[in-house]
Short mmCIF file of C-alpha atoms in Angstrom, two decimals:
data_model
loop_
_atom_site.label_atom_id
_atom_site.label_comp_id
_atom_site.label_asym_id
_atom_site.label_seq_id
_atom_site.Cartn_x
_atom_site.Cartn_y
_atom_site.Cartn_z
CA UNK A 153 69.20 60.14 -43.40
CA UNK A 154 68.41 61.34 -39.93
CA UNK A 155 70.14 63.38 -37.24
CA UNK A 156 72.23 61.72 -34.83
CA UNK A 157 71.32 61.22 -31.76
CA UNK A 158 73.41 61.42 -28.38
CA UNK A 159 76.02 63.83 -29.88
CA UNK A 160 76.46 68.03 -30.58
CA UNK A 161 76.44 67.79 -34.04
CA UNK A 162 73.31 69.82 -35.12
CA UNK A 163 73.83 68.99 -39.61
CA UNK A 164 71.98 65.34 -40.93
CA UNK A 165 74.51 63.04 -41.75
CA UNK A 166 73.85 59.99 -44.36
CA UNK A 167 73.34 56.70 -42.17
CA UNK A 168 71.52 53.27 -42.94
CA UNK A 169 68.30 53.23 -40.61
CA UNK A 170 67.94 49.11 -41.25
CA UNK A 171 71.31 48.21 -39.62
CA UNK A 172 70.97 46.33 -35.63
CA UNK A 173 72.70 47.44 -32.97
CA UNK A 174 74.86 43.97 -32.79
CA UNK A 175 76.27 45.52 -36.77
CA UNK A 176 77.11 48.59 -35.78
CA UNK A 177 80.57 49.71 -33.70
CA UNK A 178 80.07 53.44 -32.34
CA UNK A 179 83.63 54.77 -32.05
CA UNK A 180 84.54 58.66 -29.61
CA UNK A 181 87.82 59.74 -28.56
CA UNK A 182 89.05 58.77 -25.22
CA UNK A 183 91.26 61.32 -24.02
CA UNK A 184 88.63 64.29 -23.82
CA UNK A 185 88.31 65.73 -20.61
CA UNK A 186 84.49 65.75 -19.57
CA UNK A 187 84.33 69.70 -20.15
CA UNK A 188 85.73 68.93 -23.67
CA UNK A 189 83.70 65.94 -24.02
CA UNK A 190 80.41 67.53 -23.00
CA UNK A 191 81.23 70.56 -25.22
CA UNK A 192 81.67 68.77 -28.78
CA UNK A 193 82.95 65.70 -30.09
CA UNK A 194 83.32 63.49 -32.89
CA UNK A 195 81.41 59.95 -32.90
CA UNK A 196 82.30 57.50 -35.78
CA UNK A 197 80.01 54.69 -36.83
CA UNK A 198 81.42 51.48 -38.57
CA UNK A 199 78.76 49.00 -40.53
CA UNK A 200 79.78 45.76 -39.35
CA UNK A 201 77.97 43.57 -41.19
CA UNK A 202 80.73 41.73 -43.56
CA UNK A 203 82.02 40.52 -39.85
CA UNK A 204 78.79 39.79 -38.58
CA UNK A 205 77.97 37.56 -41.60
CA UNK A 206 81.07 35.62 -40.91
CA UNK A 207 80.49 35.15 -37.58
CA UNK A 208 77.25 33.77 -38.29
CA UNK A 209 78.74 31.31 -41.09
CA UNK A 210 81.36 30.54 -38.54
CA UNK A 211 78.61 29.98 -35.90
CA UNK A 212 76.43 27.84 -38.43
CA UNK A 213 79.59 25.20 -38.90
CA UNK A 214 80.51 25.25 -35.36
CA UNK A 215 77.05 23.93 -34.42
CA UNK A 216 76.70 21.88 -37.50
CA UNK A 217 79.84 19.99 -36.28
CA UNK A 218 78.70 19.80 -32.95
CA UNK A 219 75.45 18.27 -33.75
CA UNK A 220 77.81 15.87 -36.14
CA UNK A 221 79.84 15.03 -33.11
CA UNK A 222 77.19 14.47 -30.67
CA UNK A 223 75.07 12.40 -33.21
CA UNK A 224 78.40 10.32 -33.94
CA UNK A 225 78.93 10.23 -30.29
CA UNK A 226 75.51 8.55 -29.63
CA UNK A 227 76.10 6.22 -31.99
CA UNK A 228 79.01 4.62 -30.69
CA UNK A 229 77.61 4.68 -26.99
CA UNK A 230 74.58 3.02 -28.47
CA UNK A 231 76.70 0.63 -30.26
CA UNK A 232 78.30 -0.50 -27.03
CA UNK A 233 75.42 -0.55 -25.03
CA UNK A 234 73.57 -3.06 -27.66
CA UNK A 235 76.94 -4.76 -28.40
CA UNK A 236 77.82 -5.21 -24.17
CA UNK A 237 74.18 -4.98 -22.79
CA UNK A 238 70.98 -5.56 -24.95
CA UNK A 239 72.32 -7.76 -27.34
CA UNK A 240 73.58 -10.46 -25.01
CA UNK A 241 70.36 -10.01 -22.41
CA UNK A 242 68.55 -10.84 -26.19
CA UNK A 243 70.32 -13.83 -26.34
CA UNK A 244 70.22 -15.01 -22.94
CA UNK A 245 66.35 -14.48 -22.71
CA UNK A 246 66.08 -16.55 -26.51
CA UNK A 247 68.44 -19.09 -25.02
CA UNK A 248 66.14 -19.72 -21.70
CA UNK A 249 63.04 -19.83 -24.07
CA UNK A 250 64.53 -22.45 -26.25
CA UNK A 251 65.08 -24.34 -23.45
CA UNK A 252 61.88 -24.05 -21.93
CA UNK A 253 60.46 -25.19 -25.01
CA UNK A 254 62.88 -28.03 -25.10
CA UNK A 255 65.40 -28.63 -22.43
CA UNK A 256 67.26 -31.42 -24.27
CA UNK A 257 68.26 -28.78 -26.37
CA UNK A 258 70.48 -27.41 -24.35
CA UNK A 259 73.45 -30.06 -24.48
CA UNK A 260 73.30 -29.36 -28.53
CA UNK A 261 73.87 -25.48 -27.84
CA UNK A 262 76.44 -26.45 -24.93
CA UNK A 263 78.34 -28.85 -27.62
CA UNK A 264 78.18 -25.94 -30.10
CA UNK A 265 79.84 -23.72 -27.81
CA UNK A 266 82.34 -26.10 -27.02
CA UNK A 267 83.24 -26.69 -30.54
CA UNK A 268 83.53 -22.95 -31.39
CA UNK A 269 86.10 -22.13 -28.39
CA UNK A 270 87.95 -24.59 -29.05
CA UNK A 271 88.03 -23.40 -33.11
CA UNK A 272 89.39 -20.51 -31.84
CA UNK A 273 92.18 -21.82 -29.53
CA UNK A 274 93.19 -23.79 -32.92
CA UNK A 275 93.15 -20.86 -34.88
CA UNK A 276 95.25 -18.62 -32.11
CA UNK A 277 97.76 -21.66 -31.73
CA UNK A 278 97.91 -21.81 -35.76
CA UNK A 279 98.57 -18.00 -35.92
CA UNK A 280 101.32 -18.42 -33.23
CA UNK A 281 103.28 -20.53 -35.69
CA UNK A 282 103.06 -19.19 -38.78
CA UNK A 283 104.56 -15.85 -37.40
CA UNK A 284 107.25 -15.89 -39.93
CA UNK A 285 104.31 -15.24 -42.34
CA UNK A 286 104.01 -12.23 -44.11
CA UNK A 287 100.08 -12.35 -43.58
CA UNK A 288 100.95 -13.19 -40.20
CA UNK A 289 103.22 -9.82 -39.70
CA UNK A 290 100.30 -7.78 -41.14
CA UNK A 291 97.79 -9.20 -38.09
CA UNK A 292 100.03 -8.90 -36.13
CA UNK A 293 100.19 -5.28 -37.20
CA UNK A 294 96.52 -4.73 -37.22
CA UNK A 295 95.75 -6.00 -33.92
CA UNK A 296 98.97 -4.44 -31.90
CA UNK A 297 96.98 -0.84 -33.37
CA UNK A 298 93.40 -2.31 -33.30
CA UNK A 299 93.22 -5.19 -30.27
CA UNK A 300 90.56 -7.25 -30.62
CA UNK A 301 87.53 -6.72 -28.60
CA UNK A 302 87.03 -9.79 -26.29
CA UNK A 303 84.08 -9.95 -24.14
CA UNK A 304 84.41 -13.81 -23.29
CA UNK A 305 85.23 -12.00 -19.69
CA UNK A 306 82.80 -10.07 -19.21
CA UNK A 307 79.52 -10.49 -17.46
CA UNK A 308 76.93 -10.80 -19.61
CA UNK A 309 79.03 -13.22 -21.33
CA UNK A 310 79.92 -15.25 -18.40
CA UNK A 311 76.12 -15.35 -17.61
CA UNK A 312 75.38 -16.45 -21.38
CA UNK A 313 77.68 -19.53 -20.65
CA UNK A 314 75.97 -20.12 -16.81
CA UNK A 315 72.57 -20.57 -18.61
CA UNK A 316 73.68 -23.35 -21.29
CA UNK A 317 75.48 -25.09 -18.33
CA UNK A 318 72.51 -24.58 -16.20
CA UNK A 319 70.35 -26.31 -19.23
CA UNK A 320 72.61 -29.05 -19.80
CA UNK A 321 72.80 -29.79 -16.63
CA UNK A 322 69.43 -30.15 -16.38
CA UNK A 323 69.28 -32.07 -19.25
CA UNK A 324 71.55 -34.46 -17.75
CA UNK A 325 70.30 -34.73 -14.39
CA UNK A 326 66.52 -35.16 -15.49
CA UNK A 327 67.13 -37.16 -19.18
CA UNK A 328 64.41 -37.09 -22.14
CA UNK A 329 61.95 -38.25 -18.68
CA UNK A 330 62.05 -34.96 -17.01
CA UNK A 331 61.82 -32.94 -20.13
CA UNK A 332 58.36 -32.16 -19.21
CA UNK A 333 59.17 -31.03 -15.83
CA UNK A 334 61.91 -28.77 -16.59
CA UNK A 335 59.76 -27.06 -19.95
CA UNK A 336 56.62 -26.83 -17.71
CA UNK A 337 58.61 -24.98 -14.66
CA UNK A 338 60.86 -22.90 -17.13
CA UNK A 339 57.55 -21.66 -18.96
CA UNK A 340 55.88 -20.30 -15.36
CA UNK A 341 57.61 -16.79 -15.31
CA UNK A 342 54.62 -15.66 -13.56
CA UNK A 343 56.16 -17.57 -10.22
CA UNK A 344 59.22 -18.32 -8.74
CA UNK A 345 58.43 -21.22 -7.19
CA UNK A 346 59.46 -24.79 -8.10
CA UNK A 347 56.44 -27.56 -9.26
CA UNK A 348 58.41 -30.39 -9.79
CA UNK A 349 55.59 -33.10 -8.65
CA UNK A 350 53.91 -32.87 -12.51
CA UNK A 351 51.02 -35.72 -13.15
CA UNK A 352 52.91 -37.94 -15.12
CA UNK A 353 52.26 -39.20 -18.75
CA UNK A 354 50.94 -42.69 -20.52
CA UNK A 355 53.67 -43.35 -23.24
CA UNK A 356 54.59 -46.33 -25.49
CA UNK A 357 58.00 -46.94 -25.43
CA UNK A 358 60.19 -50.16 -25.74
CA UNK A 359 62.16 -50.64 -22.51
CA UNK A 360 65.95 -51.88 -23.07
CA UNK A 361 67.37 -53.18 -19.89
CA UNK A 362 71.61 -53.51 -20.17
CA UNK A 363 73.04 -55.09 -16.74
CA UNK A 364 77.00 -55.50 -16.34
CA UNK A 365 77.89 -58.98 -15.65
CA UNK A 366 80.49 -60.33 -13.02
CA UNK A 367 79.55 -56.64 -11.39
CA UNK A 368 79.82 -57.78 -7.70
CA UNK A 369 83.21 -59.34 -8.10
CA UNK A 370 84.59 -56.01 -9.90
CA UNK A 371 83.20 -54.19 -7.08
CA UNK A 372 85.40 -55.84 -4.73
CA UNK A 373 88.47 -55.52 -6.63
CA UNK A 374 87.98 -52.68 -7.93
CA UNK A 375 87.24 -50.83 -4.73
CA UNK A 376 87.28 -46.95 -5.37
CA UNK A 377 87.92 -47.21 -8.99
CA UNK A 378 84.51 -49.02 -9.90
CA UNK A 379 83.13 -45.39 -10.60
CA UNK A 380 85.24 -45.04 -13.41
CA UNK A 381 84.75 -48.64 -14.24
CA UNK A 382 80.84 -48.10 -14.42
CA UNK A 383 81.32 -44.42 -15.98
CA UNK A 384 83.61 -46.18 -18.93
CA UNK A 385 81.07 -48.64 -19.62
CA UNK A 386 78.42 -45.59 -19.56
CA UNK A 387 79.82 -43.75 -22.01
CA UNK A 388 79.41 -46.51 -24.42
CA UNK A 389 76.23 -47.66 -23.62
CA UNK A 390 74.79 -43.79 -23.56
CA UNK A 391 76.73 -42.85 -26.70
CA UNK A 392 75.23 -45.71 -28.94
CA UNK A 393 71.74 -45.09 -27.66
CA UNK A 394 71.37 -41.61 -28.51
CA UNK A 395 72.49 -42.06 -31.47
CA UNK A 396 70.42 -44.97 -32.66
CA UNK A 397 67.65 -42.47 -31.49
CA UNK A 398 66.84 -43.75 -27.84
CA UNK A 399 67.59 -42.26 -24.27
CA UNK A 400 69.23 -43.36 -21.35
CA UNK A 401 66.96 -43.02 -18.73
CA UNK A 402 68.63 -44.18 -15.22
CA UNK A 403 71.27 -46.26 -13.86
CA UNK A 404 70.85 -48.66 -10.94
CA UNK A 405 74.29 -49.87 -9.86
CA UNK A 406 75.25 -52.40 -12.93
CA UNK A 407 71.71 -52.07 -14.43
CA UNK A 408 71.10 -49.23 -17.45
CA UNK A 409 67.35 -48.34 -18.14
CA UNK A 410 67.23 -47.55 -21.61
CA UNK A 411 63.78 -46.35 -23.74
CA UNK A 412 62.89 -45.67 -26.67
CA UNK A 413 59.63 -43.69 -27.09
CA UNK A 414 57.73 -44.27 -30.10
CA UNK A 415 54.18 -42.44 -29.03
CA UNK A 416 52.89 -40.61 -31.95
CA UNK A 417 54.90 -41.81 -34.23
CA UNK A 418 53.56 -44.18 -38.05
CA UNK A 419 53.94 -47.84 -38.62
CA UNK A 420 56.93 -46.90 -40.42
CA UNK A 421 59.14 -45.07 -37.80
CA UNK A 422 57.69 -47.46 -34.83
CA UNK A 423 59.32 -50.49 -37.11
CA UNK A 424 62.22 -48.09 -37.56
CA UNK A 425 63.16 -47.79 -34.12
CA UNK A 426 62.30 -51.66 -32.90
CA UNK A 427 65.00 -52.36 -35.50
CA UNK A 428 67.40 -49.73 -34.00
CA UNK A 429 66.56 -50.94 -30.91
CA UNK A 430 67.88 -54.15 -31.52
CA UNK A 431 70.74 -53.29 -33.64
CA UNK A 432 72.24 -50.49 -30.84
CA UNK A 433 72.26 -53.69 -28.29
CA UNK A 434 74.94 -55.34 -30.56
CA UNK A 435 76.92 -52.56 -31.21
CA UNK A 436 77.29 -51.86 -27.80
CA UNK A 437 78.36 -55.36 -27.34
CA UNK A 438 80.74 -54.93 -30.11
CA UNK A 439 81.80 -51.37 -29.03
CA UNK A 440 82.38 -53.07 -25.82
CA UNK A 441 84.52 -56.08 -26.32
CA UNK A 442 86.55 -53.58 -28.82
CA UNK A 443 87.09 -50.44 -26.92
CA UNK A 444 91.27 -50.37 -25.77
CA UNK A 445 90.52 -48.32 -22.38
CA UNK A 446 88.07 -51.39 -21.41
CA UNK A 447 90.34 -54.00 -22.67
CA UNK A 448 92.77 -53.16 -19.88
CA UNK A 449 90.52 -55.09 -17.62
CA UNK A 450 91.11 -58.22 -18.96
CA UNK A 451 94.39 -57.69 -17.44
CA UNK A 452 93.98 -57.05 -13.79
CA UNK A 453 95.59 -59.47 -12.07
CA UNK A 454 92.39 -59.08 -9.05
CA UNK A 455 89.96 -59.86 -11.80
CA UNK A 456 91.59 -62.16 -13.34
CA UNK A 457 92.26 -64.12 -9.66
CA UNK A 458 88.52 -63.93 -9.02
CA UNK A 459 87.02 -64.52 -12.80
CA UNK A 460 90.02 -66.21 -14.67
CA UNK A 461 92.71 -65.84 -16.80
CA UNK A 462 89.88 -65.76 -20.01
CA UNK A 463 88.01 -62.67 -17.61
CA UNK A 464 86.21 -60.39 -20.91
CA UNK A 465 84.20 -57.51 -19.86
CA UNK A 466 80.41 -58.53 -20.69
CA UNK A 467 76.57 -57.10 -20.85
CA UNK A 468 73.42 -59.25 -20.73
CA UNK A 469 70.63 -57.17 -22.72
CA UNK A 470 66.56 -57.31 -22.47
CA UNK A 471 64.18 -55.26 -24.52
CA UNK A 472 60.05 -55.19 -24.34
CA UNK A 473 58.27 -53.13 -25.74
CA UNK A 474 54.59 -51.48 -23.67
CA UNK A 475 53.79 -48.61 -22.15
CA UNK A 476 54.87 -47.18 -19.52
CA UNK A 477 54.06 -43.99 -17.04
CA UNK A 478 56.78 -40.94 -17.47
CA UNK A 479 56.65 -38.50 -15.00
CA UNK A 480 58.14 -37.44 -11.86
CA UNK A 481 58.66 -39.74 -8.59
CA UNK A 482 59.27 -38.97 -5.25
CA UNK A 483 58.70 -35.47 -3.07
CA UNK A 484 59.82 -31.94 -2.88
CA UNK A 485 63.13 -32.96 -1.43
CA UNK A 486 64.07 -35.06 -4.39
CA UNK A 487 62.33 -36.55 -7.07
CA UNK A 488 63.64 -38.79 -10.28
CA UNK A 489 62.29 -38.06 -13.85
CA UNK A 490 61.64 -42.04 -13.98
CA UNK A 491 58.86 -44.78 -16.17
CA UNK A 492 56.41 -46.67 -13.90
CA UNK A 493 54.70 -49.32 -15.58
CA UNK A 494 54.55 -53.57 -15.96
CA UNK A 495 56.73 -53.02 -18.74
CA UNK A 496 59.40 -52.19 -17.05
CA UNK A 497 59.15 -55.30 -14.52
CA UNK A 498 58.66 -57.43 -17.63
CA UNK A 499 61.71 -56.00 -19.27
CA UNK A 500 63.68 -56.93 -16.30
CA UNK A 501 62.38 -60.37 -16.51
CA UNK A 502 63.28 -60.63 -19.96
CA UNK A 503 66.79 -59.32 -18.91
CA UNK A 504 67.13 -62.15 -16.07
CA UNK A 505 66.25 -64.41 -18.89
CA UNK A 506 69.67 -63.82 -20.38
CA UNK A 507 70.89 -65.56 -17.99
CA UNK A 508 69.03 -68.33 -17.58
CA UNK A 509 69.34 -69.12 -21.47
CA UNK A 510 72.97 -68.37 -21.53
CA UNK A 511 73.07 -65.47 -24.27
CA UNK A 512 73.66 -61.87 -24.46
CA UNK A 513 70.41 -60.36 -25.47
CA UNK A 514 66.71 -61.72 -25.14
CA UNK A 515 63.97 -59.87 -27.09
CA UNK A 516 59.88 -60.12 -26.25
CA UNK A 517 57.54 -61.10 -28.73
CA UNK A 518 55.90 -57.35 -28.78
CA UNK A 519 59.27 -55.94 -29.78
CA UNK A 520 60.18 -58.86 -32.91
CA UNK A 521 56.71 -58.07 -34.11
CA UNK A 522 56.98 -54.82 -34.50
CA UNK A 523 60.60 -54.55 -35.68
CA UNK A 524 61.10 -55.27 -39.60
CA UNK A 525 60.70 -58.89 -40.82
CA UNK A 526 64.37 -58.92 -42.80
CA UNK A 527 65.34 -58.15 -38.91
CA UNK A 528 63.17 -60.91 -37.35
CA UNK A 529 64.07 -63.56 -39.56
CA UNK A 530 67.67 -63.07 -38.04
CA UNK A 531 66.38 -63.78 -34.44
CA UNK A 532 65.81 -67.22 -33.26
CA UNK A 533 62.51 -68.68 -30.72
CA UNK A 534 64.18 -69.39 -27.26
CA UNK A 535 60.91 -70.38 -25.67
CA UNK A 536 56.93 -69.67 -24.66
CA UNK A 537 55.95 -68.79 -21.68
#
């Protein structure tokens, strides 16, 4: 114990010397005059420790929860930041380096995205009518209190959906040809700048050469519509290539240049595709003679006026096989991914041979010589040149 300090009393009195002055409440009267107050008074001291402990629990929890809130907090701004932001940049930047590394690519992602919106218009047109449902009800439910998050609106995902057009696009415009051209310009990041004049390549290929017969005469009477004539015809012809593996390279008016590449490739797949070659020229002629939007032609009455009453729609087919240049032709205004080479002349030749010999599809020696002999033995000698 120690004497007290700051007051009149002059006796010790018994008081804990380890307590701080935060635990301690000092309590005087109030109503004492300052005579009476500077003559003798009483002081009181309270420990206040019990309170100060559970203020300093209290305080401990308060900033416990805090911290809990803050760190639950940054976790759900993170979450939309990688959810609105990083995760779709991710994307977008693996997207533009898939199709830099190959830009044919592209119209396989853009017919993936196709097919998965339109999955989910199915499925929200399903869900509309089975709303009598009780599974149905409970959705319903869920999604009146918890909307679904759709970000096909916003930017990013807008942007996601500009690139794959932008690549198939591309794709289109330049064909399996330009490949090289778009990779090679997509993979210089370090410049902005466009190289499209890229030394062109030595490739085998076989060269298929499809020309629309009777095309000058539908031209006429067909006027305007000949676009969709051509583009109907098109989407056979291009369909059946790709899939028997080959790509459509250019059309010129009622002429398709087809190719097939087979550089780098075994015996094996280079008799592979000669035979596919071969056998996608007679299913287009098939497809073509059987397709009910092209069989309406038969029945214009200007077609039929200028060709007959018997008017078919009908292709005249050449294939050689060579090599052939691939690259890039023409200047910085406008170029065409195109193939520069004898073969190609040859392959028109052989195409113009149709003609003369009065059937649908003339193959060169190179190409029945390389195909499969269980496929050759089905193809007859027209003549030697």
């Amino acid at each position: 114990s120690h004497k007290i300090e700051g007051g009149k009393v002059s006796h010790t009195a018994r008081c804990p010397t380890d307590l701080r002055p935060a635990e301690i409440a000092r309590v005087h009267p109030m109503l004492l005059t300052q005579a009476q107050f500077d003559d003798w008074h009483l002081v009181f001291f309270f420990d206040k420790r019990p309170y100060t402990r559970e203020e300093s629990y209290l305080a401990l929890l308060a900033t416990a929860f805090i911290c809990i809130i803050l760190c639950v907090s940054t976790l759900f701004f993170s979450k939309d930041a990688n959810n609105l932001v990083l995760k779709p940049v991710e994307r977008m930047v693996e997207k533009v380096r898939t199709i830099a590394n190959d830009p044919l690519i592209a119209l396989k992602m853009a017919d993936a995205e196709f097919e998965l919106e339109e999955f989910l218009k199915y499925k929200s047109t399903k869900n509309r009518k089975d709303v009598w449902g009780i599974m149905e009800r409970w959705n319903n439910l869920m999604q009146a209190i918890y909307p679904p998050n759709n970000n096909q609106t916003m930017e990013t995902a807008v942007l996601e959906k500009t690139i794959i057009k932008l690549g198939s696009l591309l794709a289109l415009g330049f064909g399996e040809a330009g490949a090289n051209i778009v990779s090679t310009n997509m993979r210089g990041l370090d410049s902005s700048g466009v190289n499209a004049m890229i030394p062109g390549s030595r490739v085998d290929c076989i060269i298929g050469q499809a020309q629309i017969q009777d095309f000058g005469f539908a031209t006429e009477v067909l006027q305007g519509q000949v676009m969709k004539f051509v583009n109907q015809i098109a989407e056979v012809v291009h369909g059946i290539v790709t899939e028997y593996h080959g790509a459509a390279n250019k059309n010129m008016g009622d002429t398709f240049l087809l190719v097939w590449r087979i550089s780098g490739l075994d015996d094996a797949l280079r008799t592979r595709h000669a035979d596919l070659s071969i056998i996608s020229f007679g299913r287009i002629l098939a497809s073509i003679h059987e397709s009910p939007t092209l069989s309406r032609y038969r029945g214009h009455p200007g077609l039929q006026q200028r060709l007959g009453s018997r008017f078919r729609i009908n292709l005249s087919f050449g294939l050689h096989r060579g090599w052939a240049i691939e690259g890039a032709v023409g200047s910085e205004f406008k170029i065409d991914a195109s193939y520069l080479s004898p073969t190609v002349s040859i392959s028109e030749s052989v195409l113009r041979a149709s003609k003369i010999y009065g059937v649908s599809l003339v193959i060169s020696e190179k190409v029945i010589h390389q195909c499969s002999p269980a496929l050759a033995q089905k193809c007859r000698l027209l003549d030697r040149v």
